Structure formats: structure tokens, C-alpha cells
Amino acid sequence: MDLNFTPEEDEFRIKVRRFLEENIPKSGLGDGREGREDKAWLARAKEWQRKLYEAGYVAMAWPKEFGGQALEPVRQSIVNDEVVRAKAPYLIGGSGLGMLGPTLISWGTEEQKKRYLPKILTAEEIWCQGYSEPGSGSDLASLRTRAEIVGDEFVVNGQKVWTSGAQYSDMMFCLVRTDPEAPKHRGISYILIDMHSPGLTVRPLVQMTGDRGFNEVFFDNVRVPRKNLVGKLNEGWIVANATLFHERNMLGSASGSEQRFNRLRALAKSIQRNGHPLSEDPVFRQRLADLQIRVEAMRLHAMRQLTDQIRGRQPGIEAMINKLVGTELNHDLATAAMEAMGDDSMLARDEPSVVDKGYWPYEWMFSLGLVIGGGTSHIQKNIIAERGLKMPKSR
Amino acid sequence: MDFGLSEEQQQLKTSARELLAAECPTPAVRRAMASDDGTLPELWREIAKLGWTGLIVPEKFGGAGLGMLDMAVLLEEQGYAAMPGPFLFSAAIATEAVVRGGSEEMKAKWLGVLAEGKAIGTVAIAETSDRIPTLAKDGRLSGSKVFAPYANLADFVVVSVRGEAGRSLALVDTHSSGVILNRLRHLDLTRRFGLVDFGAAAAEQLSGGESLHRRILDVGAVAIAADSLGGTQRALDMAVDYSKVREQFGKPIGSFQALKHAAAEIVADLEPARSLVWYAAHALDAMPKEAPRAAAMAKARLCEVYSRGTDRAVLMHGGIGFTWEHDIHLWFKRARFNESYLGSPAYYRERVAQLSAY
């Protein structure tokens, strides 16, 4: 056990910190929460990712020939910590960076890697995920969006739903049914679809937060070249699971929880209850301390997994809990803040007396969405029990 | 950056798991439970031979000179086996007190025999409220302590006392005149507890005062957390194994989501908590400023996780889990003792709040 970073790594951290201090847009990216269809907002978001990439801080572990630096994972983890610490804007190309990129590196053809990976890094192409359908949520493998092979193309018909960012994405990694006769897991293929294709329509959905963040996507005879198939025909389920593994790790990030806890603690110090700060109330202190301990456990849990990654160990059952624990912890943090705020917690974002621009009510709702998205907590528990503990399948 | 067990520690863990599976299966634990002194003498001799009892004793006194993270590895496996005997209290807590606070003479007297497993120490912290032991100027100690683990076997007791300079620790040789030991009948039969009445026995002050007192409580907290980590893992393993063989509605009960979710919730509690134990043990070895808070976090979280985990594991067994005959209650009760010993999760959460200045 050695929790020290090397002098080079410490120096690197300072460099990253300085870069972020000097380069983070002063007022963030502006309020992009209102649907994110604003072209100027999109341009600012892409510019931010490009800037971070050019500084060398994006997807640092990716192979050099595709725009990465083949660095050890500890460097990226330093950057990620600093990015959260500096409250830097999120990366618009997150789905490409966190989900499709790593999947393509393992499963893509050389041509696909060369074609897509560099533009993921620079935010020239933004990706969205075409998995869920109206009839296929937790039972993802029952999906019915059909792709028929005609000549050297797939012809796609059907519908996807809950597609985050579809309204500004250039490409979609998408699961389609290519063999309707086969058992449900064996007739699925993983294909890459241009969002600007004729016959493809995006319709926004309004979330419970009031924002238009995710969408329905309709396919009406959308043509996709056969070379956009990732992995083998009808064997897309295994590729899909590789992506889901990356998604689950992305959704339960520990450094984000740490920042939220610090914010909650500051809130509790600022609220007066019976003539004292709420942070001195014995009952609320218990709750704060419990949350702090759980946040700390996840911080250390991430260090443990980073160490395993550095040493090239295969992830075990400990990697299956990140999404479940991380997203529920974030929702618990926001719920504690809502309770701390009392009646004020229910003020709408545009009410002038709203606390902190409505950060906590938004976070409270949005974090529950992430408990659902990427596989609900119930599904995560099934995965842990069946794949991790080898308990018998019920289906 | 390297967070986790080293190859050597991993090997120590594996060999401890194997040894205890062979030498300390539940029939052996039950033998100790039914015995007078609550131990397994052959197992004690064996682990002493392997160097466990001298793990944190400095090499010059015949020990291995290793740290608390190595100790935590052993304690986790002892928790997994619900190993009876005074190891945690003697080889971890009492030994640490002598190593850190003993005079040269005291070290020479006790550390060698502790390492060889020939002497047993215990620790007495809790007291009945009206009889707080006070150390008189002439070095005589009066008052009494309850819940002194394995006081029945102990050659010496490390006692928390109040003196002129506040809280500190003193060492009392139980063979000296005046000391009276009484067994407390207790629900956790994998351990023994005693009431110690000092009766003006001679006591030797350990150096380090309040800060040694604090350190020993932190070491105890981490030791209990490590035992709890192993115990939770065992309860999970037992419940999952049972769910694969017990059938209802024509299927193994483990195929039902209700049981899958109960098991997965134990895993979700357990895996991050494992890192808290490693970190707290490492902090005791190498990050003294971080150690008190890390110890408080580990104690609060692990004890809660252990109690909740054994509750769930008993439930997953159904009726058989409520019988004396089934072994799961050994861990269920051990969890409850761990939770209250040296302070409840609520006490340690308040400590975390204080140490984090909110």
C-alpha cells in the first residue's frame, strides 16, 4: 500500500490544476439545460472539449494511432479528479469518450477505429446511445427495431427512446434486430448510424425536471452501410454488454459524489435551525457523517479499482456495484439537501428567492433518473447476484 | 499510487483462510463455546508457531515487526471463521499498547512471551459508571471494569484510568494480589468476557497519556472493523450457498429476485467498506494524522454493515436460520457485540463529524 503519487504525477496534477484555473469558461457554458438546442451553446460545449483535448487531457489512455497518448490510467484519474474539483463544464462528447470509444478499441475494425475515434476526441462528432425502446427497457434484449440487409446496406425501421443528446448528436451506436427467428440474445447486431440520415426523426421528451434532455428517435427505412457493423452479425449482444460495462462505471463516479457532499455540508452550515447552524443539529450531523463515510468508501473503492487496472487485474464483483451504489448515494445526498432546505426546497427554478439557482431540486430529480438509466438498481442487483454471486437465473 | 493488499498480504490472507477452514470449522468453534475458557488451545499453539501472535511485535523482541494492515488481514479471516479466543484483544490491542507505551522493562517482560503465545493480554475500557478506576499516586488502582475480553485467561490487563493528567492507560498484572476476575455470561459465545475488580492492585502507567489512549481505541476500532469485514463476507457466502440448494416452488430459492436483491445489497455494502478497512489500517501504519477519522469511519460503517448483513443472511435462511443448530447465529451475535464494543456507530459518526469540523 502506497498512497503517494510520484513527484512527476504531483507535478502533472499542478499543471492540470493551473490549466483548468486559466481556461475554464468564467460563467460555465451558459445555461444549456433548456433543451440544449441552442447552437451557440453547442458550439461553446464543443470548443471546451476540444480545448481540453488539445491540452492532452482527454482519453489519455487510448492508443496513440487514434489520437490518444497510451498513458497509464493514473494520469487520466488525476485529470478527472481535477476536472471535478474545478467544477469544469461536463464534456459534451461523454458517450463517445466513455462508452463507444472503449468499445470500438476492443471490438471495432481498424477502419472503424481510424474513422471514428479521432473525431470523438475533438468533439467533431457527438455520439448518442440507441438501446432502449418503448417495449424494451430492463428486458433490453427483447428490442424490436429491425435492420434488414439489402445489398450492402442495413435498412432500419423502428424506434428508440430515452436517447440523451440525440437532438445534437451526429452519430448513434445502436442495437438492432437482424435475425427475428433466432433466440432474443442471438439475433441482435451493433451498428453505427449517421443521425443526419434520411428517414431518421428526433422528437424531444420532457423530463420530470422540466428539461428536454432525452428524446425519441424514429427510423423509417434508414439506410446504413454494412461496414458500420461492430463485431459480428447477430452477435451484437456481447458488444452491447461491453458498452454497458463502461456506462455503469461512468454513471457512478466517486469524485462527483465528493463534490456534492462538500456542497451539502456547506449548505447545512449556512441554514439556521433553532438558533444554530443545521450542521450542529445532532440528528442532521448523524446523517451528514453517514453520507460522508459512504462517499469516502466510494472514493477509496475507486482507488482500489484504479490500482487493479494499473496492475492489469481483471475486474471482479467489486466493479459491478459502482453504478448501483454511486447513483443511489448521489440521490441520497440530494435528498438530504432537500430536507435541509425544508419548504425552500420546492421553489421553482425561476422563482427569484430560489436557493442556489435551484441546484438541489434539479439534482434531486436528475439523480433519480440516473438510478434508473443504464439499468435500474433492480437490474443492477440481478446482475450482481447472477454474474457476481452465480445465483441461479430466474428466466 | 497503489491501494490494496500486497502480494504477501494476499498470500497471508489465503493461507489464513485455508488454515482456519481446516482447524477452525464451526464444530471447533462450538467446542470452544461449550468449554470453560472459550478457547481452542491447539489452534492457539498453531497460530503462535506461525507467528500470528507476534505479528506486530518488533523483531528485536522476537516478533515479525509487521503493521496494522497485515494484522487487519488476519483479523478479517478470523472474523470469517468466527474464531474464538483472545487473539484480537491480546495480539492486536494489548500488544500495541505495550509496544507503544511500555517501559523498556515492561517490553522485555511481556513482548517476547506475547509473541510466543505464552502470555495473554487483554484490554479493559468500559466501566460501570459509579466505579471509575482511578490511579492513585502510590500506583495502586481501585475500581472495576466490565467487558474485559478473556479476562479469565489474561496475564495482564491494559486499563483506561483517570489520573491527574486526564485519561491514560495503565498495565495491571493479573497475578498480583487484589485483582478479582469474574466471568460475565454473554450472548456472543465465540468470545468470553469478564468483570475485573482491581482492589488496589499495583498498576504501572504506560507512557503517552491521552494520545496513547486514543491510539489504542483507534487500533481497537480498526481491529473490530476488520473482524466485521470477514464476518459479513461469511454471512453472505453462507446465505448464497444455501439459496442455491434450498428449493421452494420447485426451484432453488436463489432464483427468486427477493433473495438476489438481499444478497446483492450485502455485496453493495461490503465491497466499498472493504476499502475503508484497508485505508484505516494503513493510516495507523503510515498516516497518523488521518488515522483517527479513518478508524472512526471504518468502525461506524463496518459494524453497521455487519449487523445489517447478518440480519439479511438469517432471513435468507428462513426458519432454519433461527435455530440454535444452524451456525448463522454465531455471526449474528458476534456482529452485535462488534457493534457496541468500544462505541456504537452513532458515537463514531459523531466523531467523524467532530474530526471533520462540522
PDB file of C-alpha atoms in Angstrom, chain B residues 102-321:
ATOM      1  CA  GLY B 102       5.525   0.276  27.668  1.00  0.00           C
ATOM      2  CA  SER B 103       8.764   0.985  29.511  1.00  0.00           C
ATOM      3  CA  GLU B 104      11.817  -0.951  28.319  1.00  0.00           C
ATOM      4  CA  GLU B 105      11.419  -3.205  31.307  1.00  0.00           C
ATOM      5  CA  MET B 106       7.774  -3.823  30.562  1.00  0.00           C
ATOM      6  CA  LYS B 107       8.536  -4.578  26.915  1.00  0.00           C
ATOM      7  CA  ALA B 108      11.243  -7.014  27.892  1.00  0.00           C
ATOM      8  CA  LYS B 109       8.896  -8.722  30.305  1.00  0.00           C
ATOM      9  CA  TRP B 110       5.880  -9.076  28.034  1.00  0.00           C
ATOM     10  CA  LEU B 111       6.628  -8.769  24.316  1.00  0.00           C
ATOM     11  CA  GLY B 112       8.675 -11.957  23.952  1.00  0.00           C
ATOM     12  CA  VAL B 113       6.101 -14.128  25.703  1.00  0.00           C
ATOM     13  CA  LEU B 114       3.268 -12.403  23.843  1.00  0.00           C
ATOM     14  CA  ALA B 115       4.972 -13.176  20.527  1.00  0.00           C
ATOM     15  CA  GLU B 116       5.402 -16.806  21.528  1.00  0.00           C
ATOM     16  CA  GLY B 117       1.741 -17.007  22.503  1.00  0.00           C
ATOM     17  CA  LYS B 118       2.721 -17.867  26.080  1.00  0.00           C
ATOM     18  CA  ALA B 119       1.228 -14.764  27.644  1.00  0.00           C
ATOM     19  CA  ILE B 120      -2.149 -13.226  27.009  1.00  0.00           C
ATOM     20  CA  GLY B 121      -3.070  -9.613  27.473  1.00  0.00           C
ATOM     21  CA  THR B 122      -6.451  -8.015  27.440  1.00  0.00           C
ATOM     22  CA  VAL B 123      -7.863  -4.577  27.484  1.00  0.00           C
ATOM     23  CA  ALA B 124     -10.422  -3.055  29.859  1.00  0.00           C
ATOM     24  CA  ILE B 125     -12.070   0.146  28.729  1.00  0.00           C
ATOM     25  CA  ALA B 126     -15.743   0.014  29.680  1.00  0.00           C
ATOM     26  CA  GLU B 127     -16.769   0.513  33.277  1.00  0.00           C
ATOM     27  CA  THR B 128     -19.852   0.613  35.418  1.00  0.00           C
ATOM     28  CA  SER B 129     -20.472   4.301  35.806  1.00  0.00           C
ATOM     29  CA  ASP B 130     -20.135   4.563  39.578  1.00  0.00           C
ATOM     30  CA  ARG B 131     -16.775   2.875  39.877  1.00  0.00           C
ATOM     31  CA  ILE B 132     -14.346   4.635  37.555  1.00  0.00           C
ATOM     32  CA  PRO B 133     -10.869   3.262  38.207  1.00  0.00           C
ATOM     33  CA  THR B 134      -8.518   5.900  39.447  1.00  0.00           C
ATOM     34  CA  LEU B 135      -4.817   5.554  39.653  1.00  0.00           C
ATOM     35  CA  ALA B 136      -3.563   6.733  42.995  1.00  0.00           C
ATOM     36  CA  LYS B 137      -0.197   8.434  43.426  1.00  0.00           C
ATOM     37  CA  ASP B 138       1.235   5.325  45.008  1.00  0.00           C
ATOM     38  CA  GLY B 139       0.438   3.368  41.784  1.00  0.00           C
ATOM     39  CA  ARG B 140      -2.476   1.474  43.285  1.00  0.00           C
ATOM     40  CA  LEU B 141      -5.580   1.007  41.195  1.00  0.00           C
ATOM     41  CA  SER B 142      -9.053   0.662  42.589  1.00  0.00           C
ATOM     42  CA  GLY B 143     -12.415   0.353  40.875  1.00  0.00           C
ATOM     43  CA  SER B 144     -13.627  -2.140  38.311  1.00  0.00           C
ATOM     44  CA  LYS B 145     -14.087  -2.725  34.621  1.00  0.00           C
ATOM     45  CA  VAL B 146     -16.656  -4.730  32.725  1.00  0.00           C
ATOM     46  CA  PHE B 147     -16.464  -6.440  29.336  1.00  0.00           C
ATOM     47  CA  ALA B 148     -12.790  -7.197  29.588  1.00  0.00           C
ATOM     48  CA  PRO B 149     -12.414  -9.852  26.864  1.00  0.00           C
ATOM     49  CA  TYR B 150     -10.895 -13.121  28.030  1.00  0.00           C
ATOM     50  CA  ALA B 151     -10.098 -11.670  31.437  1.00  0.00           C
ATOM     51  CA  ASN B 152     -10.282 -15.311  32.552  1.00  0.00           C
ATOM     52  CA  LEU B 153      -7.057 -16.070  30.678  1.00  0.00           C
ATOM     53  CA  ALA B 154      -5.270 -12.772  30.777  1.00  0.00           C
ATOM     54  CA  ASP B 155      -1.853 -12.375  32.327  1.00  0.00           C
ATOM     55  CA  PHE B 156      -2.180  -8.626  32.222  1.00  0.00           C
ATOM     56  CA  VAL B 157      -4.864  -6.049  31.600  1.00  0.00           C
ATOM     57  CA  VAL B 158      -4.405  -2.725  29.856  1.00  0.00           C
ATOM     58  CA  VAL B 159      -6.773  -0.432  31.704  1.00  0.00           C
ATOM     59  CA  SER B 160      -8.003   3.019  30.855  1.00  0.00           C
ATOM     60  CA  VAL B 161      -7.734   5.097  34.011  1.00  0.00           C
ATOM     61  CA  ARG B 162      -8.279   8.605  35.170  1.00  0.00           C
ATOM     62  CA  GLY B 163      -5.347  10.273  36.776  1.00  0.00           C
ATOM     63  CA  GLU B 164      -4.220  13.801  37.423  1.00  0.00           C
ATOM     64  CA  ALA B 165      -3.342  14.308  33.758  1.00  0.00           C
ATOM     65  CA  GLY B 166      -6.683  13.018  32.473  1.00  0.00           C
ATOM     66  CA  ARG B 167      -7.260   9.779  30.633  1.00  0.00           C
ATOM     67  CA  SER B 168      -4.390   7.409  30.213  1.00  0.00           C
ATOM     68  CA  LEU B 169      -3.546   3.725  30.162  1.00  0.00           C
ATOM     69  CA  ALA B 170      -2.056   1.557  32.868  1.00  0.00           C
ATOM     70  CA  LEU B 171      -0.993  -2.066  32.947  1.00  0.00           C
ATOM     71  CA  VAL B 172      -2.034  -4.420  35.710  1.00  0.00           C
ATOM     72  CA  ASP B 173      -0.528  -7.863  36.181  1.00  0.00           C
ATOM     73  CA  THR B 174      -3.498 -10.090  36.959  1.00  0.00           C
ATOM     74  CA  HIS B 175      -1.343 -12.330  39.102  1.00  0.00           C
ATOM     75  CA  SER B 176      -0.809  -9.527  41.577  1.00  0.00           C
ATOM     76  CA  SER B 177      -2.857  -9.557  44.721  1.00  0.00           C
ATOM     77  CA  GLY B 178      -6.163  -7.799  44.863  1.00  0.00           C
ATOM     78  CA  VAL B 179      -7.353  -8.498  41.291  1.00  0.00           C
ATOM     79  CA  ILE B 180     -10.631 -10.385  41.098  1.00  0.00           C
ATOM     80  CA  LEU B 181     -11.893 -11.761  37.793  1.00  0.00           C
ATOM     81  CA  ASN B 182     -15.493 -12.759  37.237  1.00  0.00           C
ATOM     82  CA  ARG B 183     -16.960 -14.256  34.092  1.00  0.00           C
ATOM     83  CA  LEU B 184     -19.890 -12.416  32.537  1.00  0.00           C
ATOM     84  CA  ARG B 185     -22.406 -14.699  30.878  1.00  0.00           C
ATOM     85  CA  HIS B 186     -22.707 -13.295  27.393  1.00  0.00           C
ATOM     86  CA  LEU B 187     -24.716 -13.834  24.197  1.00  0.00           C
ATOM     87  CA  ASP B 188     -21.681 -13.882  21.884  1.00  0.00           C
ATOM     88  CA  LEU B 189     -20.329 -17.268  22.833  1.00  0.00           C
ATOM     89  CA  THR B 190     -17.478 -17.080  20.349  1.00  0.00           C
ATOM     90  CA  ARG B 191     -15.840 -14.838  22.946  1.00  0.00           C
ATOM     91  CA  ARG B 192     -15.517 -14.631  26.714  1.00  0.00           C
ATOM     92  CA  PHE B 193     -15.887 -11.550  28.860  1.00  0.00           C
ATOM     93  CA  GLY B 194     -15.055 -10.785  32.405  1.00  0.00           C
ATOM     94  CA  LEU B 195     -15.551  -8.257  35.109  1.00  0.00           C
ATOM     95  CA  VAL B 196     -12.291  -7.132  36.641  1.00  0.00           C
ATOM     96  CA  ASP B 197     -12.138  -5.685  40.119  1.00  0.00           C
ATOM     97  CA  PHE B 198      -8.745  -4.187  40.778  1.00  0.00           C
ATOM     98  CA  GLY B 199      -8.940  -3.996  44.543  1.00  0.00           C
ATOM     99  CA  ALA B 200      -5.991  -1.628  44.966  1.00  0.00           C
ATOM    100  CA  ALA B 201      -3.645  -3.793  42.873  1.00  0.00           C
ATOM    101  CA  ALA B 202      -0.312  -2.411  41.718  1.00  0.00           C
ATOM    102  CA  ALA B 203      -0.561  -0.742  38.298  1.00  0.00           C
ATOM    103  CA  GLU B 204       2.122   0.623  36.001  1.00  0.00           C
ATOM    104  CA  GLN B 205       1.361   3.719  33.998  1.00  0.00           C
ATOM    105  CA  LEU B 206       2.006   3.458  30.248  1.00  0.00           C
ATOM    106  CA  SER B 207       3.630   6.477  28.686  1.00  0.00           C
ATOM    107  CA  GLY B 208       1.820   8.543  26.079  1.00  0.00           C
ATOM    108  CA  GLY B 209      -1.133   9.649  28.181  1.00  0.00           C
ATOM    109  CA  GLU B 210      -4.210  10.764  26.330  1.00  0.00           C
ATOM    110  CA  SER B 211      -2.716  10.260  22.875  1.00  0.00           C
ATOM    111  CA  LEU B 212      -1.769   6.626  23.552  1.00  0.00           C
ATOM    112  CA  HIS B 213      -5.238   6.094  24.978  1.00  0.00           C
ATOM    113  CA  ARG B 214      -6.662   7.480  21.754  1.00  0.00           C
ATOM    114  CA  ARG B 215      -4.363   5.391  19.572  1.00  0.00           C
ATOM    115  CA  ILE B 216      -5.348   2.189  21.348  1.00  0.00           C
ATOM    116  CA  LEU B 217      -9.033   2.961  20.862  1.00  0.00           C
ATOM    117  CA  ASP B 218      -8.352   3.622  17.171  1.00  0.00           C
ATOM    118  CA  VAL B 219      -6.449   0.346  16.846  1.00  0.00           C
ATOM    119  CA  GLY B 220      -9.342  -1.425  18.566  1.00  0.00           C
ATOM    120  CA  ALA B 221     -11.848   0.228  16.243  1.00  0.00           C
ATOM    121  CA  VAL B 222      -9.947  -0.890  13.144  1.00  0.00           C
ATOM    122  CA  ALA B 223      -9.436  -4.397  14.558  1.00  0.00           C
ATOM    123  CA  ILE B 224     -13.168  -4.753  15.157  1.00  0.00           C
ATOM    124  CA  ALA B 225     -13.884  -3.331  11.700  1.00  0.00           C
ATOM    125  CA  ALA B 226     -11.597  -5.941  10.131  1.00  0.00           C
ATOM    126  CA  ASP B 227     -13.283  -8.755  12.066  1.00  0.00           C
ATOM    127  CA  SER B 228     -16.636  -7.383  10.881  1.00  0.00           C
ATOM    128  CA  LEU B 229     -15.487  -7.340   7.275  1.00  0.00           C
ATOM    129  CA  GLY B 230     -14.695 -11.054   7.376  1.00  0.00           C
ATOM    130  CA  GLY B 231     -17.874 -11.851   9.278  1.00  0.00           C
ATOM    131  CA  THR B 232     -20.064 -10.073   6.736  1.00  0.00           C
ATOM    132  CA  GLN B 233     -18.369 -11.951   3.913  1.00  0.00           C
ATOM    133  CA  ARG B 234     -19.034 -15.238   5.696  1.00  0.00           C
ATOM    134  CA  ALA B 235     -22.693 -14.461   6.330  1.00  0.00           C
ATOM    135  CA  LEU B 236     -23.068 -13.564   2.649  1.00  0.00           C
ATOM    136  CA  ASP B 237     -21.323 -16.754   1.490  1.00  0.00           C
ATOM    137  CA  MET B 238     -23.459 -18.931   3.768  1.00  0.00           C
ATOM    138  CA  ALA B 239     -26.712 -17.324   2.658  1.00  0.00           C
ATOM    139  CA  VAL B 240     -25.809 -17.504  -1.036  1.00  0.00           C
ATOM    140  CA  ASP B 241     -24.687 -21.149  -0.795  1.00  0.00           C
ATOM    141  CA  TYR B 242     -27.906 -22.054   0.981  1.00  0.00           C
ATOM    142  CA  SER B 243     -30.030 -20.240  -1.602  1.00  0.00           C
ATOM    143  CA  LYS B 244     -28.551 -22.449  -4.315  1.00  0.00           C
ATOM    144  CA  VAL B 245     -29.598 -25.726  -2.689  1.00  0.00           C
ATOM    145  CA  ARG B 246     -32.803 -24.981  -0.785  1.00  0.00           C
ATOM    146  CA  GLU B 247     -35.828 -25.424  -3.065  1.00  0.00           C
ATOM    147  CA  GLN B 248     -39.324 -23.946  -2.804  1.00  0.00           C
ATOM    148  CA  PHE B 249     -41.981 -23.663  -5.505  1.00  0.00           C
ATOM    149  CA  GLY B 250     -39.949 -26.289  -7.344  1.00  0.00           C
ATOM    150  CA  LYS B 251     -36.836 -24.108  -7.761  1.00  0.00           C
ATOM    151  CA  PRO B 252     -33.756 -23.104  -5.793  1.00  0.00           C
ATOM    152  CA  ILE B 253     -34.783 -20.077  -3.711  1.00  0.00           C
ATOM    153  CA  GLY B 254     -31.723 -18.225  -5.032  1.00  0.00           C
ATOM    154  CA  SER B 255     -33.522 -17.910  -8.369  1.00  0.00           C
ATOM    155  CA  PHE B 256     -36.060 -15.536  -6.779  1.00  0.00           C
ATOM    156  CA  GLN B 257     -35.339 -11.845  -7.077  1.00  0.00           C
ATOM    157  CA  ALA B 258     -36.254 -11.170  -3.460  1.00  0.00           C
ATOM    158  CA  LEU B 259     -33.246 -13.229  -2.362  1.00  0.00           C
ATOM    159  CA  LYS B 260     -30.995 -12.000  -5.155  1.00  0.00           C
ATOM    160  CA  HIS B 261     -31.613  -8.440  -4.129  1.00  0.00           C
ATOM    161  CA  ALA B 262     -30.985  -9.163  -0.460  1.00  0.00           C
ATOM    162  CA  ALA B 263     -27.654 -10.781  -1.375  1.00  0.00           C
ATOM    163  CA  ALA B 264     -26.699  -8.013  -3.805  1.00  0.00           C
ATOM    164  CA  GLU B 265     -27.396  -5.404  -1.124  1.00  0.00           C
ATOM    165  CA  ILE B 266     -24.908  -7.125   1.177  1.00  0.00           C
ATOM    166  CA  VAL B 267     -22.319  -7.015  -1.631  1.00  0.00           C
ATOM    167  CA  ALA B 268     -23.068  -3.339  -2.264  1.00  0.00           C
ATOM    168  CA  ASP B 269     -22.469  -2.601   1.427  1.00  0.00           C
ATOM    169  CA  LEU B 270     -19.451  -4.847   1.747  1.00  0.00           C
ATOM    170  CA  GLU B 271     -17.155  -4.038  -1.187  1.00  0.00           C
ATOM    171  CA  PRO B 272     -16.708  -0.280  -0.608  1.00  0.00           C
ATOM    172  CA  ALA B 273     -16.480  -0.976   3.144  1.00  0.00           C
ATOM    173  CA  ARG B 274     -13.525  -3.285   2.471  1.00  0.00           C
ATOM    174  CA  SER B 275     -11.587  -0.272   1.210  1.00  0.00           C
ATOM    175  CA  LEU B 276     -12.429   1.650   4.407  1.00  0.00           C
ATOM    176  CA  VAL B 277     -10.782  -1.096   6.465  1.00  0.00           C
ATOM    177  CA  TRP B 278      -7.652  -1.229   4.329  1.00  0.00           C
ATOM    178  CA  TYR B 279      -7.344   2.523   4.391  1.00  0.00           C
ATOM    179  CA  ALA B 280      -7.863   2.847   8.151  1.00  0.00           C
ATOM    180  CA  ALA B 281      -5.316   0.101   8.867  1.00  0.00           C
ATOM    181  CA  HIS B 282      -2.817   1.681   6.502  1.00  0.00           C
ATOM    182  CA  ALA B 283      -3.420   5.075   8.121  1.00  0.00           C
ATOM    183  CA  LEU B 284      -2.495   3.603  11.523  1.00  0.00           C
ATOM    184  CA  ASP B 285       0.764   2.418   9.970  1.00  0.00           C
ATOM    185  CA  ALA B 286       1.694   5.379   7.830  1.00  0.00           C
ATOM    186  CA  MET B 287      -0.661   8.374   8.052  1.00  0.00           C
ATOM    187  CA  PRO B 288      -1.037   9.290  11.733  1.00  0.00           C
ATOM    188  CA  LYS B 289      -2.985  12.485  11.059  1.00  0.00           C
ATOM    189  CA  GLU B 290      -5.574  10.656   9.015  1.00  0.00           C
ATOM    190  CA  ALA B 291      -5.803   7.658  11.340  1.00  0.00           C
ATOM    191  CA  PRO B 292      -8.418   8.804  13.913  1.00  0.00           C
ATOM    192  CA  ARG B 293     -11.014   9.779  11.337  1.00  0.00           C
ATOM    193  CA  ALA B 294     -10.330   6.782   9.114  1.00  0.00           C
ATOM    194  CA  ALA B 295     -10.678   4.477  12.137  1.00  0.00           C
ATOM    195  CA  ALA B 296     -13.961   6.118  13.151  1.00  0.00           C
ATOM    196  CA  MET B 297     -15.324   5.756   9.622  1.00  0.00           C
ATOM    197  CA  ALA B 298     -14.338   2.099   9.402  1.00  0.00           C
ATOM    198  CA  LYS B 299     -15.785   1.258  12.820  1.00  0.00           C
ATOM    199  CA  ALA B 300     -19.079   3.055  12.180  1.00  0.00           C
ATOM    200  CA  ARG B 301     -19.604   1.658   8.715  1.00  0.00           C
ATOM    201  CA  LEU B 302     -18.353  -1.900   9.096  1.00  0.00           C
ATOM    202  CA  CYS B 303     -20.285  -2.576  12.269  1.00  0.00           C
ATOM    203  CA  GLU B 304     -23.463  -1.340  10.683  1.00  0.00           C
ATOM    204  CA  VAL B 305     -22.813  -3.341   7.525  1.00  0.00           C
ATOM    205  CA  TYR B 306     -22.092  -6.464   9.599  1.00  0.00           C
ATOM    206  CA  SER B 307     -25.284  -6.213  11.644  1.00  0.00           C
ATOM    207  CA  ARG B 308     -27.414  -5.468   8.602  1.00  0.00           C
ATOM    208  CA  GLY B 309     -25.669  -8.199   6.608  1.00  0.00           C
ATOM    209  CA  THR B 310     -26.216 -10.878   9.246  1.00  0.00           C
ATOM    210  CA  ASP B 311     -29.865  -9.809   9.638  1.00  0.00           C
ATOM    211  CA  ARG B 312     -30.351 -10.313   5.925  1.00  0.00           C
ATOM    212  CA  ALA B 313     -28.405 -13.569   5.923  1.00  0.00           C
ATOM    213  CA  VAL B 314     -30.538 -15.021   8.744  1.00  0.00           C
ATOM    214  CA  LEU B 315     -33.678 -14.022   6.829  1.00  0.00           C
ATOM    215  CA  MET B 316     -32.413 -15.615   3.639  1.00  0.00           C
ATOM    216  CA  HIS B 317     -32.126 -18.904   5.532  1.00  0.00           C
ATOM    217  CA  GLY B 318     -35.758 -18.813   6.686  1.00  0.00           C
ATOM    218  CA  GLY B 319     -36.757 -20.894   9.714  1.00  0.00           C
ATOM    219  CA  ILE B 320     -33.581 -22.955   9.857  1.00  0.00           C
ATOM    220  CA  GLY B 321     -31.623 -19.719  10.366  1.00  0.00           C
TER     221      GLY B 321
END
